[in-house]
mmCIF file of C-alpha atoms in Angstrom:
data_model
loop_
_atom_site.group_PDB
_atom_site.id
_atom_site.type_symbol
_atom_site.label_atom_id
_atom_site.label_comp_id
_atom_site.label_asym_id
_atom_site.label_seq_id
_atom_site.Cartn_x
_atom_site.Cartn_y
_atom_site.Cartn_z
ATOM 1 C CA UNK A 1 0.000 0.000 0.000
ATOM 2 C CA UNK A 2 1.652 3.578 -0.971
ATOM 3 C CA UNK A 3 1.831 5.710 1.935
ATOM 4 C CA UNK A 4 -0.322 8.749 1.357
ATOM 5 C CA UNK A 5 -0.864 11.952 4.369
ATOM 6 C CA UNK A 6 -3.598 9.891 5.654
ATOM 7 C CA UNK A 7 -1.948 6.617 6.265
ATOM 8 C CA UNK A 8 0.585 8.300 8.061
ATOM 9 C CA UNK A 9 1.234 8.522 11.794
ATOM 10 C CA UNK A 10 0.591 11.726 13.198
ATOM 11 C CA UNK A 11 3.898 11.768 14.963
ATOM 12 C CA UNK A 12 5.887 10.430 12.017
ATOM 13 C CA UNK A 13 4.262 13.482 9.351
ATOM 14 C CA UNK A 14 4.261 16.293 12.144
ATOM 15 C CA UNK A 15 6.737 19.459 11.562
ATOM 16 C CA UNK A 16 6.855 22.012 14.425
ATOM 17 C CA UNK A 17 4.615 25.004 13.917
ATOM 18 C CA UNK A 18 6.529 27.352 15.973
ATOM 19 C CA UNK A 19 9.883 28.928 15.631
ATOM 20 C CA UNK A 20 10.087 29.568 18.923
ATOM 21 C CA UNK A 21 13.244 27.886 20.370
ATOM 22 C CA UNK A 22 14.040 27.430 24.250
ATOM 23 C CA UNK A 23 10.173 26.909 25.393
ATOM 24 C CA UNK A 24 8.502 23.456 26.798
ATOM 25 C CA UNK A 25 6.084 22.286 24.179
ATOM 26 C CA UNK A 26 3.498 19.495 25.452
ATOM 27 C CA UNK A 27 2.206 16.776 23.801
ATOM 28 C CA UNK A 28 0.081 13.930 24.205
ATOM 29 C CA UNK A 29 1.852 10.332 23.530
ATOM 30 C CA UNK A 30 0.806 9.792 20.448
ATOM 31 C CA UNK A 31 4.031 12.196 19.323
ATOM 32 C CA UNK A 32 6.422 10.179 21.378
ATOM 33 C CA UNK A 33 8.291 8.998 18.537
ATOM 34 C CA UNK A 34 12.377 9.309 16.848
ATOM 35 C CA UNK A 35 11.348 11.267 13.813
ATOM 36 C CA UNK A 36 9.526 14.056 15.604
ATOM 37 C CA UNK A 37 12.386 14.437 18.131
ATOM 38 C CA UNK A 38 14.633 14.736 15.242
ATOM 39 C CA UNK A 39 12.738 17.344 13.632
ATOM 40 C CA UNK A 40 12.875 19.115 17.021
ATOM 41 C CA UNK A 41 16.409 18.626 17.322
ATOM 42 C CA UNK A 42 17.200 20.217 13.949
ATOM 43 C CA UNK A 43 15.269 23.782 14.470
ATOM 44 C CA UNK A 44 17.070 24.573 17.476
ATOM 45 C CA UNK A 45 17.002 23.964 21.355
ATOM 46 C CA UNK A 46 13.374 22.464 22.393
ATOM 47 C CA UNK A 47 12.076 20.951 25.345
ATOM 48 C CA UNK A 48 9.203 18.987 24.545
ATOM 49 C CA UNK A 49 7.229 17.046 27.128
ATOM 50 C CA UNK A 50 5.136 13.868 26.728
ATOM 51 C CA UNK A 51 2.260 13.688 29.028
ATOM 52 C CA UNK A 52 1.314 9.996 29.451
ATOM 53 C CA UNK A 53 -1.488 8.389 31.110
ATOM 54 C CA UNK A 54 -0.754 6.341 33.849
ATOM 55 C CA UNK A 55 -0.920 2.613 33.263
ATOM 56 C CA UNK A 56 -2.573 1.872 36.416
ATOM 57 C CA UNK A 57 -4.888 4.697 36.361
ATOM 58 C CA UNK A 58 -8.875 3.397 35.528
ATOM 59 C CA UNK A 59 -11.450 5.496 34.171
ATOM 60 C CA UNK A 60 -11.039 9.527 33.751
ATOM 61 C CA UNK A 61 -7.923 10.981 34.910
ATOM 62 C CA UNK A 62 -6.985 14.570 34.668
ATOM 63 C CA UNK A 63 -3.657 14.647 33.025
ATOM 64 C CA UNK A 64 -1.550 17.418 33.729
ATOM 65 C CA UNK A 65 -1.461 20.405 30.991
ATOM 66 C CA UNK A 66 -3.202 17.993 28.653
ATOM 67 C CA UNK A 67 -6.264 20.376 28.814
ATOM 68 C CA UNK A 68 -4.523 23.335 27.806
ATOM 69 C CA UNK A 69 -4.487 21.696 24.356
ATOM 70 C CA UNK A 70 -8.209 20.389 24.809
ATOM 71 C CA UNK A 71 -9.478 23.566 25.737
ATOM 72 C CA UNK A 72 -7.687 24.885 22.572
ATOM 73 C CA UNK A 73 -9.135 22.554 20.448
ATOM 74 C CA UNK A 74 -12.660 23.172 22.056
ATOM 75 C CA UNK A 75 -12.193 26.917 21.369
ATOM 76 C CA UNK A 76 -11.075 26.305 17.634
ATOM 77 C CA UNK A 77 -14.172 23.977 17.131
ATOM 78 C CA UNK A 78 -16.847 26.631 17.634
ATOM 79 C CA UNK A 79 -16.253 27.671 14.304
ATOM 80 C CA UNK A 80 -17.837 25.559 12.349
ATOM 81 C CA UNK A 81 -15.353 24.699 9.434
ATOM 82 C CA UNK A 82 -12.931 23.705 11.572
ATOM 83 C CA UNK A 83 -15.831 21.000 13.400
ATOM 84 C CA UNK A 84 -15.039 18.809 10.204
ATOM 85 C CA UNK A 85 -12.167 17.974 7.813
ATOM 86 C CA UNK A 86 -13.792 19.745 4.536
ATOM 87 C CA UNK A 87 -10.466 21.002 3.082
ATOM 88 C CA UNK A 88 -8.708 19.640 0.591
ATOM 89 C CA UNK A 89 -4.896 20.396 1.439
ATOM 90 C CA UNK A 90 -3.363 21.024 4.310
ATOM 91 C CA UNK A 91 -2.543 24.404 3.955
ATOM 92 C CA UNK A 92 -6.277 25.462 3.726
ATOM 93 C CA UNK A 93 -6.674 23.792 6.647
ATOM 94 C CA UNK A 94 -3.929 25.635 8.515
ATOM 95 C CA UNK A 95 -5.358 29.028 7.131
ATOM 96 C CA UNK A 96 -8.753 28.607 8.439
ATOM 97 C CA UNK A 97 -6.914 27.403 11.976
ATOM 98 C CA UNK A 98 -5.271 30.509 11.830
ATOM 99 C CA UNK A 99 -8.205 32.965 10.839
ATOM 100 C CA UNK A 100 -10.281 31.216 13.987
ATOM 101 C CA UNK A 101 -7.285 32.059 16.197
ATOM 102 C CA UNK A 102 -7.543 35.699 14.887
ATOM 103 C CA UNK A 103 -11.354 35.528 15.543
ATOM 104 C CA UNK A 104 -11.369 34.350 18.676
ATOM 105 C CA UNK A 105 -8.200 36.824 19.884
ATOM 106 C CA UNK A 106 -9.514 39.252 18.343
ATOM 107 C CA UNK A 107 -12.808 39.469 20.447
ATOM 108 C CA UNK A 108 -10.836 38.782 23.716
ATOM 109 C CA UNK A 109 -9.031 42.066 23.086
ATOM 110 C CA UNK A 110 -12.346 44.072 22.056
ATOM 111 C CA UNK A 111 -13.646 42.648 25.806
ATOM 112 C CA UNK A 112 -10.753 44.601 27.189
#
């Protein structure tokens, strides 16, 4: 089977969005993997942190800074093009993320 973007691992196709060296980064561990730590490695100086369930934890468990990225991801999914995958390439995608996140900081500030 040719590997395509969709058969891909999430860890193993993921390039860091931010060009911001010297900062902890979480992530959940579906991004614990070689590649991704490589790609880290070759921007600059990152500290990126897994946050892993435990394995004898049962039923919900609040993992620690795991819902700053839910509550992110909550925000972002108001809008409704972002609630499912309509675009075609990735960069459309990544605009519209980007035009939410200007939405929703936007009216923060006007609150102000």
């Amino acid at each position: 089977m040719p590997k395509t973007r969709t058969s891909l691992w999430r860890r193993d196709s993921t390039k860091p969005a931010s060009g911001k060296t010297g900062a902890v980064h979480f992530a959940d561990g579906g991004y614990a993997g070689p590649k991704l730590e490589t790609a880290l490695a070759q921007i600059g100086t990152w500290t990126l942190e897994i946050v892993k369930r435990s394995d004898a934890a049962k039923g919900f468990e609040l993992l620690p800074r795991r819902w700053v990225v839910e509550r992110t991801i909550a925000w972002l999914n108001r809008n409704r093009r972002l609630a499912k995958d309509f675009e075609a390439t990735v960069e459309s995608a990544v605009a519209w993320i980007f035009i939410a996140s200007v939405k929703l900081l936007s009216r923060r500030v006007a609150r102000t």
